[in-house]
Tab-separated table of N, CA and C in Angstrom:
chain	number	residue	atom	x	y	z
N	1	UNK	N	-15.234	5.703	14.414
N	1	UNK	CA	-14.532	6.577	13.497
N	1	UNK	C	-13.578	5.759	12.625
N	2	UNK	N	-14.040	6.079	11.478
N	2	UNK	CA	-12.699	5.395	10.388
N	2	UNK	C	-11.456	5.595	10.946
N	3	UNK	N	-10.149	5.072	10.221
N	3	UNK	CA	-9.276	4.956	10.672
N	3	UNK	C	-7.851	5.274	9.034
N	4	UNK	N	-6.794	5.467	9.252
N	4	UNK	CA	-5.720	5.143	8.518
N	4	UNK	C	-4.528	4.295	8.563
N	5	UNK	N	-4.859	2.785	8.178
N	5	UNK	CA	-3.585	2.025	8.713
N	5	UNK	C	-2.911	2.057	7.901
N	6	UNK	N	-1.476	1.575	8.345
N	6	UNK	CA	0.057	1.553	7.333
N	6	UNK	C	0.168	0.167	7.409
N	7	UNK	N	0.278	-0.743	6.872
N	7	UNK	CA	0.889	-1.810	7.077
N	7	UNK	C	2.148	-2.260	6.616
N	8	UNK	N	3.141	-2.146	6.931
N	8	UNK	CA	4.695	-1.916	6.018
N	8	UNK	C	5.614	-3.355	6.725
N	9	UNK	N	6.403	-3.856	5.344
N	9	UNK	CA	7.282	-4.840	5.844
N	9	UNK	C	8.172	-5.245	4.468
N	10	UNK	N	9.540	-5.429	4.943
N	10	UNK	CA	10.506	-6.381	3.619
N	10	UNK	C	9.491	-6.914	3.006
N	11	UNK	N	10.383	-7.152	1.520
N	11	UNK	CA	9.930	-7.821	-0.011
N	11	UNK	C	9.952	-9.390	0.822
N	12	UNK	N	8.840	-9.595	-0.012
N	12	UNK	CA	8.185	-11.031	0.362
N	12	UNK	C	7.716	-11.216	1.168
N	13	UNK	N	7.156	-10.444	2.348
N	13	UNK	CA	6.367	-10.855	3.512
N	13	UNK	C	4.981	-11.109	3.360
N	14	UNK	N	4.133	-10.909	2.221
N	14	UNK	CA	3.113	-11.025	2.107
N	14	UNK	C	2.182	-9.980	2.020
N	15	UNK	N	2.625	-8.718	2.098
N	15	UNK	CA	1.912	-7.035	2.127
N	15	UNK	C	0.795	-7.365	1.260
N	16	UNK	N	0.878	-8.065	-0.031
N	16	UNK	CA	-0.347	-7.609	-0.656
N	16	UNK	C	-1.084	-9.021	-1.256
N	17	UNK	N	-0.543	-10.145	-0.843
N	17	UNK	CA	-1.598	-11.361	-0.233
N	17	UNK	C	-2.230	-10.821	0.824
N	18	UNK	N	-2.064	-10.029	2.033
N	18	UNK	CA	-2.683	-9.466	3.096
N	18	UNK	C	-3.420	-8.516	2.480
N	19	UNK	N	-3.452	-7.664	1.493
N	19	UNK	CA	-4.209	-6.567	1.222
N	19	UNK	C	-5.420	-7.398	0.173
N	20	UNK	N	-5.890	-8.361	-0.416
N	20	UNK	CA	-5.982	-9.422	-1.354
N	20	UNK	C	-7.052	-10.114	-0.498
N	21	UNK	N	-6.729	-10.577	0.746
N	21	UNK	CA	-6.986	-11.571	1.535
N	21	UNK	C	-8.122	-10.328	2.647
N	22	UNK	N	-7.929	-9.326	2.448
N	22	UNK	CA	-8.804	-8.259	3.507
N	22	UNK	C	-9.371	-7.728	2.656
N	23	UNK	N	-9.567	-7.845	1.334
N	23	UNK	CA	-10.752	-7.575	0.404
N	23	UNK	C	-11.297	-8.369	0.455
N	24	UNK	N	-10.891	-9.450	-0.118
N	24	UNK	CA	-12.084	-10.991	0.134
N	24	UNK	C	-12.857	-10.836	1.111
N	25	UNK	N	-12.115	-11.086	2.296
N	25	UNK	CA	-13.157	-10.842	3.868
N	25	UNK	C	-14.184	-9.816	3.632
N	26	UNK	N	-13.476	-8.307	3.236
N	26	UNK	CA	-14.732	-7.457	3.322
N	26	UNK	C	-16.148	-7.904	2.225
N	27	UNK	N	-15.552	-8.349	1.168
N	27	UNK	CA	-16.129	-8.369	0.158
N	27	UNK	C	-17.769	-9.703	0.282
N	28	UNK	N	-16.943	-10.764	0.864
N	28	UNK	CA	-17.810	-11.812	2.057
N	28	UNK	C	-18.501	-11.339	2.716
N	29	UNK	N	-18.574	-9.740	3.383
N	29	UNK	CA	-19.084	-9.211	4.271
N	29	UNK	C	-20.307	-8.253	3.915
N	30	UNK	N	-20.096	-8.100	2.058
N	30	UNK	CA	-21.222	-7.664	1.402
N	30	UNK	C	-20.675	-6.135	1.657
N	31	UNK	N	-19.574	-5.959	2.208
N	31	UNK	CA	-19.234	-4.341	1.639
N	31	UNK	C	-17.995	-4.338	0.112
N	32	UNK	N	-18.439	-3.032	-0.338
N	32	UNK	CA	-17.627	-2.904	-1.638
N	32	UNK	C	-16.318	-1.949	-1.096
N	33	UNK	N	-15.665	-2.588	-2.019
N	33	UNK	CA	-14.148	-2.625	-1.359
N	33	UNK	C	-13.643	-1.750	-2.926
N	34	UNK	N	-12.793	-0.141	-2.466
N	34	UNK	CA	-12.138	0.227	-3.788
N	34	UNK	C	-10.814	-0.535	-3.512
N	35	UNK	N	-9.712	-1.029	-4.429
N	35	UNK	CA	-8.606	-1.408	-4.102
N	35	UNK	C	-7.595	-0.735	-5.278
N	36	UNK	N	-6.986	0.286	-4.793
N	36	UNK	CA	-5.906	1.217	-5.391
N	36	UNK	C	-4.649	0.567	-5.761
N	37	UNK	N	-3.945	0.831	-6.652
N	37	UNK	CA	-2.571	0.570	-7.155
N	37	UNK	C	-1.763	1.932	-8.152
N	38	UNK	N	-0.874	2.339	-7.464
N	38	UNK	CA	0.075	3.037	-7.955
N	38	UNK	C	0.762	2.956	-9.459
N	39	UNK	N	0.393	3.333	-10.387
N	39	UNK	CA	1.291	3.090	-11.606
N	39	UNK	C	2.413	3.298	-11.603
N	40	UNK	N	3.410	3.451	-10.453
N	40	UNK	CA	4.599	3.300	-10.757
N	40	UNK	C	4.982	1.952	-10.640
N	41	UNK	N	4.413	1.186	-9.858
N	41	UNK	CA	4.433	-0.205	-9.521
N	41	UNK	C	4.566	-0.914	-10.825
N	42	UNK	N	5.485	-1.257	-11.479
N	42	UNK	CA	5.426	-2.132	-12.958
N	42	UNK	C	5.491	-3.613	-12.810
N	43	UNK	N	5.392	-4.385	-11.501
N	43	UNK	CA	5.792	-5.761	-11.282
N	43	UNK	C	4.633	-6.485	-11.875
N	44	UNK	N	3.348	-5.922	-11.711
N	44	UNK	CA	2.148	-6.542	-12.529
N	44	UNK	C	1.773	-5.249	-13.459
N	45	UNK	N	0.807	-5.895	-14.641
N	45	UNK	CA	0.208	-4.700	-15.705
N	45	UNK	C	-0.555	-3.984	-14.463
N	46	UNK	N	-0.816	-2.533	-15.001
N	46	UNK	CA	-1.052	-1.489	-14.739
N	46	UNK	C	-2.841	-2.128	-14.743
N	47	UNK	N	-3.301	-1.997	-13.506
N	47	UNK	CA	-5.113	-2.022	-13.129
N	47	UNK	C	-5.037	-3.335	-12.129
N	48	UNK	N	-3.632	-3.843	-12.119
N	48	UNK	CA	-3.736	-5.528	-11.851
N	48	UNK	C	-2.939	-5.530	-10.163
N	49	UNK	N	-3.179	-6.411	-9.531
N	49	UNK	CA	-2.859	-6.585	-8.098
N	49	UNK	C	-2.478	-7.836	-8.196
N	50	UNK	N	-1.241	-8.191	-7.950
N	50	UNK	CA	-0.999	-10.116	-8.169
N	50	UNK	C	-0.033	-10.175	-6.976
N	51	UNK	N	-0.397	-11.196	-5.825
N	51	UNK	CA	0.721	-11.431	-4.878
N	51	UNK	C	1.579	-12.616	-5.443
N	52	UNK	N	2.577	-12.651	-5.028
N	52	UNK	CA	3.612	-13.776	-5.327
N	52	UNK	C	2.966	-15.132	-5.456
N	53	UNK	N	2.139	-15.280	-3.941
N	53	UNK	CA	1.404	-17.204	-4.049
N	53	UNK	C	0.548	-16.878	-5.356
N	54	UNK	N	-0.083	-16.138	-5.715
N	54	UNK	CA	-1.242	-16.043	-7.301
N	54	UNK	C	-2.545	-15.144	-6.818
N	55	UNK	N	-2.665	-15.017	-5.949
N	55	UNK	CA	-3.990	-13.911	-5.614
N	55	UNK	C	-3.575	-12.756	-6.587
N	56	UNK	N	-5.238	-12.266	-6.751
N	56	UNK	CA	-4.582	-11.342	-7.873
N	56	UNK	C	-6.176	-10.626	-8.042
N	57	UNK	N	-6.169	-9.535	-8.180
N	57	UNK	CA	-7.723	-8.693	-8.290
N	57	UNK	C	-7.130	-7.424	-9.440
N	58	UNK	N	-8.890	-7.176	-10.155
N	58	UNK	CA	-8.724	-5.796	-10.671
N	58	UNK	C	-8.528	-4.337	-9.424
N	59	UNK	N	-8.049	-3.872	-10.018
N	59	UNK	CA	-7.638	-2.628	-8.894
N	59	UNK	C	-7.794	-1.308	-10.063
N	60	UNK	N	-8.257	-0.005	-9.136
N	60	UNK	CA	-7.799	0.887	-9.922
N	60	UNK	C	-6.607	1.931	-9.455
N	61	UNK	N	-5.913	2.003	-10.762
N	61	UNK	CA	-4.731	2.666	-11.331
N	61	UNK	C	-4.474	4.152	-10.697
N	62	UNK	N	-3.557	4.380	-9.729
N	62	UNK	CA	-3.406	5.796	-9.181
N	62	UNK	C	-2.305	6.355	-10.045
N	63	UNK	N	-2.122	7.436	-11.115
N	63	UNK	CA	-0.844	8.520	-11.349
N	63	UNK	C	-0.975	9.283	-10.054
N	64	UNK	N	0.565	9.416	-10.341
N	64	UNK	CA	1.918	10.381	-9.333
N	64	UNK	C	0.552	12.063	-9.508
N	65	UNK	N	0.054	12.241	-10.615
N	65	UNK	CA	-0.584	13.491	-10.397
N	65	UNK	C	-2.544	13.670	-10.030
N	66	UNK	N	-2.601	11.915	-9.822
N	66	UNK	CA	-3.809	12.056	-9.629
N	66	UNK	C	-4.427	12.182	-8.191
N	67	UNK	N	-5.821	13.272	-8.181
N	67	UNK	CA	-6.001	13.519	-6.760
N	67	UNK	C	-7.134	12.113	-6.312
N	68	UNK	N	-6.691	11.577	-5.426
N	68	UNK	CA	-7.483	10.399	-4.931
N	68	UNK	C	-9.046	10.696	-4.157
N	69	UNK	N	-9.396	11.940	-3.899
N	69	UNK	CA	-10.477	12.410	-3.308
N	69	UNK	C	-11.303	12.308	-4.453
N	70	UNK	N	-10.871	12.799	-4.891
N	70	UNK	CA	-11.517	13.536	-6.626
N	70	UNK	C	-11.935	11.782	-7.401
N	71	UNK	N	-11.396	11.069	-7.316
N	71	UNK	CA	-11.361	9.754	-7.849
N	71	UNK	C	-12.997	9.517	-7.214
N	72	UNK	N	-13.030	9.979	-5.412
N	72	UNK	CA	-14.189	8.907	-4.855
N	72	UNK	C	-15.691	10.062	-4.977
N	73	UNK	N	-15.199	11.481	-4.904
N	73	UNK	CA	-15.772	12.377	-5.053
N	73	UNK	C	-16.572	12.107	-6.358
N	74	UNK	N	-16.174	12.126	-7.499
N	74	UNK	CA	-16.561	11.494	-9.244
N	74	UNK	C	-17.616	11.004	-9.083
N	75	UNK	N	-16.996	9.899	-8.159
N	75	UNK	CA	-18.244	8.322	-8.049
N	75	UNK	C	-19.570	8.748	-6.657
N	76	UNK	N	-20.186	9.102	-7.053
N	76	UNK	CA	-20.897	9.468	-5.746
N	76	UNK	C	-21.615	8.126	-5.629
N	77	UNK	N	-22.889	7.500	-6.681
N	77	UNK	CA	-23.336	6.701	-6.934
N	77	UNK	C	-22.638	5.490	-6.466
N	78	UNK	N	-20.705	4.911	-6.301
N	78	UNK	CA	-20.538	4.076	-6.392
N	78	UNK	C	-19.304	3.581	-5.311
N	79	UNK	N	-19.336	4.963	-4.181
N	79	UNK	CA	-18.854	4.807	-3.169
N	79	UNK	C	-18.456	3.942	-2.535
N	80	UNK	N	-17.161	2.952	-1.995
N	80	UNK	CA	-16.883	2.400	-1.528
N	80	UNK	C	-17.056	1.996	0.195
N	81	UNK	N	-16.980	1.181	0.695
N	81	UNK	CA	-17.094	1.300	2.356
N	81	UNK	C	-16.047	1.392	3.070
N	82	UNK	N	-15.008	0.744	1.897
N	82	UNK	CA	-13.183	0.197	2.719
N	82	UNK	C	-12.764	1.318	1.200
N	83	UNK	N	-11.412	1.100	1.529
N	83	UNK	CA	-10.421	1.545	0.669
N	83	UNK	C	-8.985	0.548	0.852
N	84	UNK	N	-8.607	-0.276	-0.209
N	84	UNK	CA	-7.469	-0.069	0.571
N	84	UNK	C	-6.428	-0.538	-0.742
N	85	UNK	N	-5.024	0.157	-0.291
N	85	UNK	CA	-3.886	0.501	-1.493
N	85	UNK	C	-3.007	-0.100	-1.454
N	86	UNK	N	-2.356	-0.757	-2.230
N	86	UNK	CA	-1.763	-2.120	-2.709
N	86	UNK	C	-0.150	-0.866	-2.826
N	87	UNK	N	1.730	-1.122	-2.788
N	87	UNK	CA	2.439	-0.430	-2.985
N	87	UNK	C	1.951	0.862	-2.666
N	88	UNK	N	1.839	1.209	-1.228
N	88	UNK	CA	1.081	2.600	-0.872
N	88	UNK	C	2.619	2.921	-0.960
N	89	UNK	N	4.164	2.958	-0.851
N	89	UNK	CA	5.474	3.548	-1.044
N	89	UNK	C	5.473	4.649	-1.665
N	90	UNK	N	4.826	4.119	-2.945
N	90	UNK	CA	4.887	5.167	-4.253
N	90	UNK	C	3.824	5.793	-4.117
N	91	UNK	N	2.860	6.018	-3.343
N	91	UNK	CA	2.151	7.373	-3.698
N	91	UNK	C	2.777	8.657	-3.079
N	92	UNK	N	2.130	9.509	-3.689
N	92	UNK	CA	2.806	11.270	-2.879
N	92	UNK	C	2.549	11.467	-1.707
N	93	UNK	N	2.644	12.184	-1.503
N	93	UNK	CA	2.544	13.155	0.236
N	93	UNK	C	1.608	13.965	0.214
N	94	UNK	N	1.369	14.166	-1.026
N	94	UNK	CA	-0.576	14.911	-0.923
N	94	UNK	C	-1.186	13.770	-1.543
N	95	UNK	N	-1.205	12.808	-1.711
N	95	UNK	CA	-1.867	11.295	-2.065
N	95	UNK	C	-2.197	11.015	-0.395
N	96	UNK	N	-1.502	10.010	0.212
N	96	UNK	CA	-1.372	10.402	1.710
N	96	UNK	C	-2.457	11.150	2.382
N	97	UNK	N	-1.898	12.494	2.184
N	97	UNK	CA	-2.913	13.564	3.047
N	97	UNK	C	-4.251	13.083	2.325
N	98	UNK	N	-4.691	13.207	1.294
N	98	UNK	CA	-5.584	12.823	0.826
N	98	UNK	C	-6.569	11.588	1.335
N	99	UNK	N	-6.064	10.701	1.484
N	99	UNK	CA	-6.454	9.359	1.608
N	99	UNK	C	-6.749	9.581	3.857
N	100	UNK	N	-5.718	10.269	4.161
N	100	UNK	CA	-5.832	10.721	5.255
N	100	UNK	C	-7.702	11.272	5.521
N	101	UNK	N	-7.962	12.309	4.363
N	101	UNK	CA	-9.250	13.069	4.334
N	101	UNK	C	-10.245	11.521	4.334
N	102	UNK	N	-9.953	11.379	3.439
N	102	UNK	CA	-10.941	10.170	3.135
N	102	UNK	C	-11.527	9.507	4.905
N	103	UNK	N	-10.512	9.172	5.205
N	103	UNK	CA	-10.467	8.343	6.499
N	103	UNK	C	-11.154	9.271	7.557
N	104	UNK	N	-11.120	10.442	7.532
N	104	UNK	CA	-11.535	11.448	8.444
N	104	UNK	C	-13.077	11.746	8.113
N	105	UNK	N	-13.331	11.226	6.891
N	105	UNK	CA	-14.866	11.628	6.118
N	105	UNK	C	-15.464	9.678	6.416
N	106	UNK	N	-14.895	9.114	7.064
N	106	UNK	CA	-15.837	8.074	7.572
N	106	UNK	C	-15.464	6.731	6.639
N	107	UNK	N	-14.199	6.293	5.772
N	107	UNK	CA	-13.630	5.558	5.434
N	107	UNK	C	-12.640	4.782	5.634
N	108	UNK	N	-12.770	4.186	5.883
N	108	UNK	CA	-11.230	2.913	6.638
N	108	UNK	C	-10.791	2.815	5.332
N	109	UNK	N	-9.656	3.386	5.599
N	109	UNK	CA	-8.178	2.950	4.618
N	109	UNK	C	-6.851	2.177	5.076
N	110	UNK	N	-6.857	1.154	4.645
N	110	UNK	CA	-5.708	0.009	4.883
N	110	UNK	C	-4.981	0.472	3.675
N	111	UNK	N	-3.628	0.939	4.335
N	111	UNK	CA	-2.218	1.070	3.004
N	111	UNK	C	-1.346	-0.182	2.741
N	112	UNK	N	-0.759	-0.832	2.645
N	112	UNK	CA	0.146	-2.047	2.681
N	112	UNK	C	0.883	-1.887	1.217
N	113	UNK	N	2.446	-1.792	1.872
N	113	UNK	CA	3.744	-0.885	1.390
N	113	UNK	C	5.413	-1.439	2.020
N	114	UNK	N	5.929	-0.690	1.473
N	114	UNK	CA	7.195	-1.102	1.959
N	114	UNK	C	7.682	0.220	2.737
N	115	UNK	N	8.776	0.252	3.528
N	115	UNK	CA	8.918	1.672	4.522
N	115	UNK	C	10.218	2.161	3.824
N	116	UNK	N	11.117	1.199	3.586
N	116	UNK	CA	12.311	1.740	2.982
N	116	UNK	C	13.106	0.964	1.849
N	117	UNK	N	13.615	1.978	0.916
N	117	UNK	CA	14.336	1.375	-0.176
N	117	UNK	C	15.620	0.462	0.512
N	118	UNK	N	16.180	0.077	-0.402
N	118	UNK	CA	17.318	-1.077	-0.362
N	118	UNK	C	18.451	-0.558	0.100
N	119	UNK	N	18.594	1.211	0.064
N	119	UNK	CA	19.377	1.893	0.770
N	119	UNK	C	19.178	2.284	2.432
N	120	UNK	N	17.996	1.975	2.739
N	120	UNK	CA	16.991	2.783	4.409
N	120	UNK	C	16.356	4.317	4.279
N	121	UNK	N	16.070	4.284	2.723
N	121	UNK	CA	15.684	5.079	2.845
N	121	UNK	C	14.325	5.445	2.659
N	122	UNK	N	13.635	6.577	3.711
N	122	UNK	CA	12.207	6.408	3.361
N	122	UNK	C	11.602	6.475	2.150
N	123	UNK	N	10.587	5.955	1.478
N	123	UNK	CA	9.844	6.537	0.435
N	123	UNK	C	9.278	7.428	0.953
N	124	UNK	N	8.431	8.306	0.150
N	124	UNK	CA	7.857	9.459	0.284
N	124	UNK	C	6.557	9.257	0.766
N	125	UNK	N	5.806	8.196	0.106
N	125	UNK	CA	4.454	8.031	0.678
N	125	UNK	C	4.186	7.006	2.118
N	126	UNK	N	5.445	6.026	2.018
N	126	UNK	CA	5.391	6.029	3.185
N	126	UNK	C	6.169	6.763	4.380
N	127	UNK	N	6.876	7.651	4.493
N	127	UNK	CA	7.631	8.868	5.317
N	127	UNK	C	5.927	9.284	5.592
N	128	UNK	N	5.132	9.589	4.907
N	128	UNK	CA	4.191	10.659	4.978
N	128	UNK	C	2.930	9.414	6.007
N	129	UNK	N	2.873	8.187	5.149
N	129	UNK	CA	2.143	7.285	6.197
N	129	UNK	C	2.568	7.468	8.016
N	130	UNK	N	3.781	6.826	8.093
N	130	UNK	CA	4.164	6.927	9.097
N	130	UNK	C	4.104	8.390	9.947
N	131	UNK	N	4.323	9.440	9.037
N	131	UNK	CA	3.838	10.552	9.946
N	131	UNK	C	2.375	10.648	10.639
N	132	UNK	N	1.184	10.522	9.477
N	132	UNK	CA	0.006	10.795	9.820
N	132	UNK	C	-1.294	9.714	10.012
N	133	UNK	N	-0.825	8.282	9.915
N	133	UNK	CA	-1.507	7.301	10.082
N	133	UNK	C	-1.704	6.834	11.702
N	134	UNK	N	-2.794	6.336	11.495
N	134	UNK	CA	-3.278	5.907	12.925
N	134	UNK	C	-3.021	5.112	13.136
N	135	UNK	N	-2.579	3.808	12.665
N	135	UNK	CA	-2.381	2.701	13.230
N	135	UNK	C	-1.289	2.282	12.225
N	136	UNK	N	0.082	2.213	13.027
N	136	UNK	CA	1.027	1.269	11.830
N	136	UNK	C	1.217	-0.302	12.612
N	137	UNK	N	1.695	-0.497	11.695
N	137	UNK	CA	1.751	-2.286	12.023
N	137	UNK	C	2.915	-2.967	11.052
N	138	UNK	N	4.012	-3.205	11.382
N	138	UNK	CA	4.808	-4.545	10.770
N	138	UNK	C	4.307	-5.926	10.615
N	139	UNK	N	4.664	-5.794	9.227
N	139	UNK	CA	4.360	-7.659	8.907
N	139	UNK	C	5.793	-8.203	8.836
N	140	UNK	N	6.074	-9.208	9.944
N	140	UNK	CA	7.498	-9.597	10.021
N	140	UNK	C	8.019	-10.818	8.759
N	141	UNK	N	9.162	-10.572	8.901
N	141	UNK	CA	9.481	-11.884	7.992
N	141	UNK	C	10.820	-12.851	8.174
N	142	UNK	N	10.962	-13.620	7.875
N	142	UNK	CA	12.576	-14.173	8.139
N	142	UNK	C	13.617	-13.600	7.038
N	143	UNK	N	14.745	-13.581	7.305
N	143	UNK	CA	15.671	-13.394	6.879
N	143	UNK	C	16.160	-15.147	6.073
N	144	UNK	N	17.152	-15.239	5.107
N	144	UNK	CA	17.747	-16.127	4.761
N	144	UNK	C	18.342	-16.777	6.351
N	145	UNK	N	18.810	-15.646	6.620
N	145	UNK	CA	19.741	-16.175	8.244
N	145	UNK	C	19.455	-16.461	9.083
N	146	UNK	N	18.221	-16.753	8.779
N	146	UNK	CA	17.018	-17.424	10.253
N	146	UNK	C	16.513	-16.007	11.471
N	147	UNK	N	17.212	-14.871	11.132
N	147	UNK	CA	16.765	-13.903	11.909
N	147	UNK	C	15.784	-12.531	11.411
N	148	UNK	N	14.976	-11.922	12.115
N	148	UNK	CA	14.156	-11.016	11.693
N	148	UNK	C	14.717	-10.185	10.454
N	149	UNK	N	13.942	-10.324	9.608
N	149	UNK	CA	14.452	-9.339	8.003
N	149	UNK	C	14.145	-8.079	8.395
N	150	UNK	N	15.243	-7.364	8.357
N	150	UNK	CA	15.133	-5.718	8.780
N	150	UNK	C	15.533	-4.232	7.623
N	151	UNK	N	15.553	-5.285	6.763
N	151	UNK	CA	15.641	-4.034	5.179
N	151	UNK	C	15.543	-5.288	4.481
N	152	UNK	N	15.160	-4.098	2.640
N	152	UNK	CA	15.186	-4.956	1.367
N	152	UNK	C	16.546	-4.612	0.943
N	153	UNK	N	17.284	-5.964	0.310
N	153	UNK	CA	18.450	-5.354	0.456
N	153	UNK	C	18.636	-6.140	-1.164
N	154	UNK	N	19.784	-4.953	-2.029
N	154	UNK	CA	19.845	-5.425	-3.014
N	154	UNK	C	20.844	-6.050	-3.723
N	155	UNK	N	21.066	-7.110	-4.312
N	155	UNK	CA	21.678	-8.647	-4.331
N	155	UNK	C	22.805	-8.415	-5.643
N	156	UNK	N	23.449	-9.008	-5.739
N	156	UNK	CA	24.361	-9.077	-6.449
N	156	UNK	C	25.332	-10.121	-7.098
N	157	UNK	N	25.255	-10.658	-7.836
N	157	UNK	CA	25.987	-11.843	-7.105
N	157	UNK	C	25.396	-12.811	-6.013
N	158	UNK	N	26.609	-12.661	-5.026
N	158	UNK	CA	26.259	-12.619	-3.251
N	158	UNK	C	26.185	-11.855	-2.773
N	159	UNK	N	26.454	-10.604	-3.255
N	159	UNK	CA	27.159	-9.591	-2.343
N	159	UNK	C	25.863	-8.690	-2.212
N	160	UNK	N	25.606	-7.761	-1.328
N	160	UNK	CA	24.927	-7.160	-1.097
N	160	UNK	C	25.253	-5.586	-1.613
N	161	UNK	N	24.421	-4.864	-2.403
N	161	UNK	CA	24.911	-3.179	-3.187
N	161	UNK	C	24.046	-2.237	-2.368
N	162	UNK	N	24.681	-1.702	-2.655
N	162	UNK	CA	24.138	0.055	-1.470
N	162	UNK	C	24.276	0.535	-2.501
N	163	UNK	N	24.590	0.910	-3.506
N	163	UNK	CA	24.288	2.398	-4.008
N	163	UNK	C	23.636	1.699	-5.826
């Protein structure tokens, strides 16, 4: 049975060199791989997937109002085997449920995301991962301070800002 993983961790751990790096594999494996990206995500152009080291793939473009079933539903002819979503944070909570269906209709979906803003607070699509996903998983990272990085935290100066 397909599955729904979360994969969530602090800025810079590698979330989407890992999401990048598990297309390749599948893709080696002679299955076709859809690979999703959120348009709220503005750090690369809009269709584009680029990790920090330079990996970087075409992806297609999810809006805040688009239904993701309906995306694979369209394509009957061109069905994917994997799925998997690059900044899953920013999708909705019926994005989510959605992608949830998918996984229940015989599709492995890998999400790889961040869990909380710079305040601790959940995003929405991942609040909704973590509710209904089957398998979550942390990708750890170091801290400047040599100890486990446990939020993204936002910089200032030196100083660290909360609001």
């Amino acid at each position: 049975m397909a599955q729904l993983y979360f994969y969530y961790g602090c800025m810079g751990c590698s979330k989407t060199a890992q999401a990048l790096m598990m297309r390749f594999n599948y893709e080696q494996q002679g299955k076709k791989v859809a690979l999703l990206k959120p348009t709220v995500d503005t750090r690369t152009p809009e269709g584009i997937v680029q990790s920090r080291i330079g990996l970087r793939s075409e992806a297609i473009s999810v809006r805040r109002e688009d239904n993701i079933s309906r995306l694979f539903v369209e394509a009957k002819n061109s069905l994917p085997d994997i799925i998997i979503v690059d900044e899953a944070q920013f999708l909705t909570e019926r994005q989510v449920d959605q992608l949830k269906d998918l996984a229940l209709a015989g599709f492995p979906v890998l999400c790889y995301g961040l869990k909380t803003d710079f305040q601790t607070h959940l995003f929405e699509g991942s609040k909704r991962l973590i509710e209904i996903a089957d398998s979550i998983q942390e990708i750890p990272i170091l801290c400047k301070c040599g100890r486990k990085a446990e939020v993204n935290a936002r910089i200032s100066g030196s100083r660290i800002v909360k609001s």
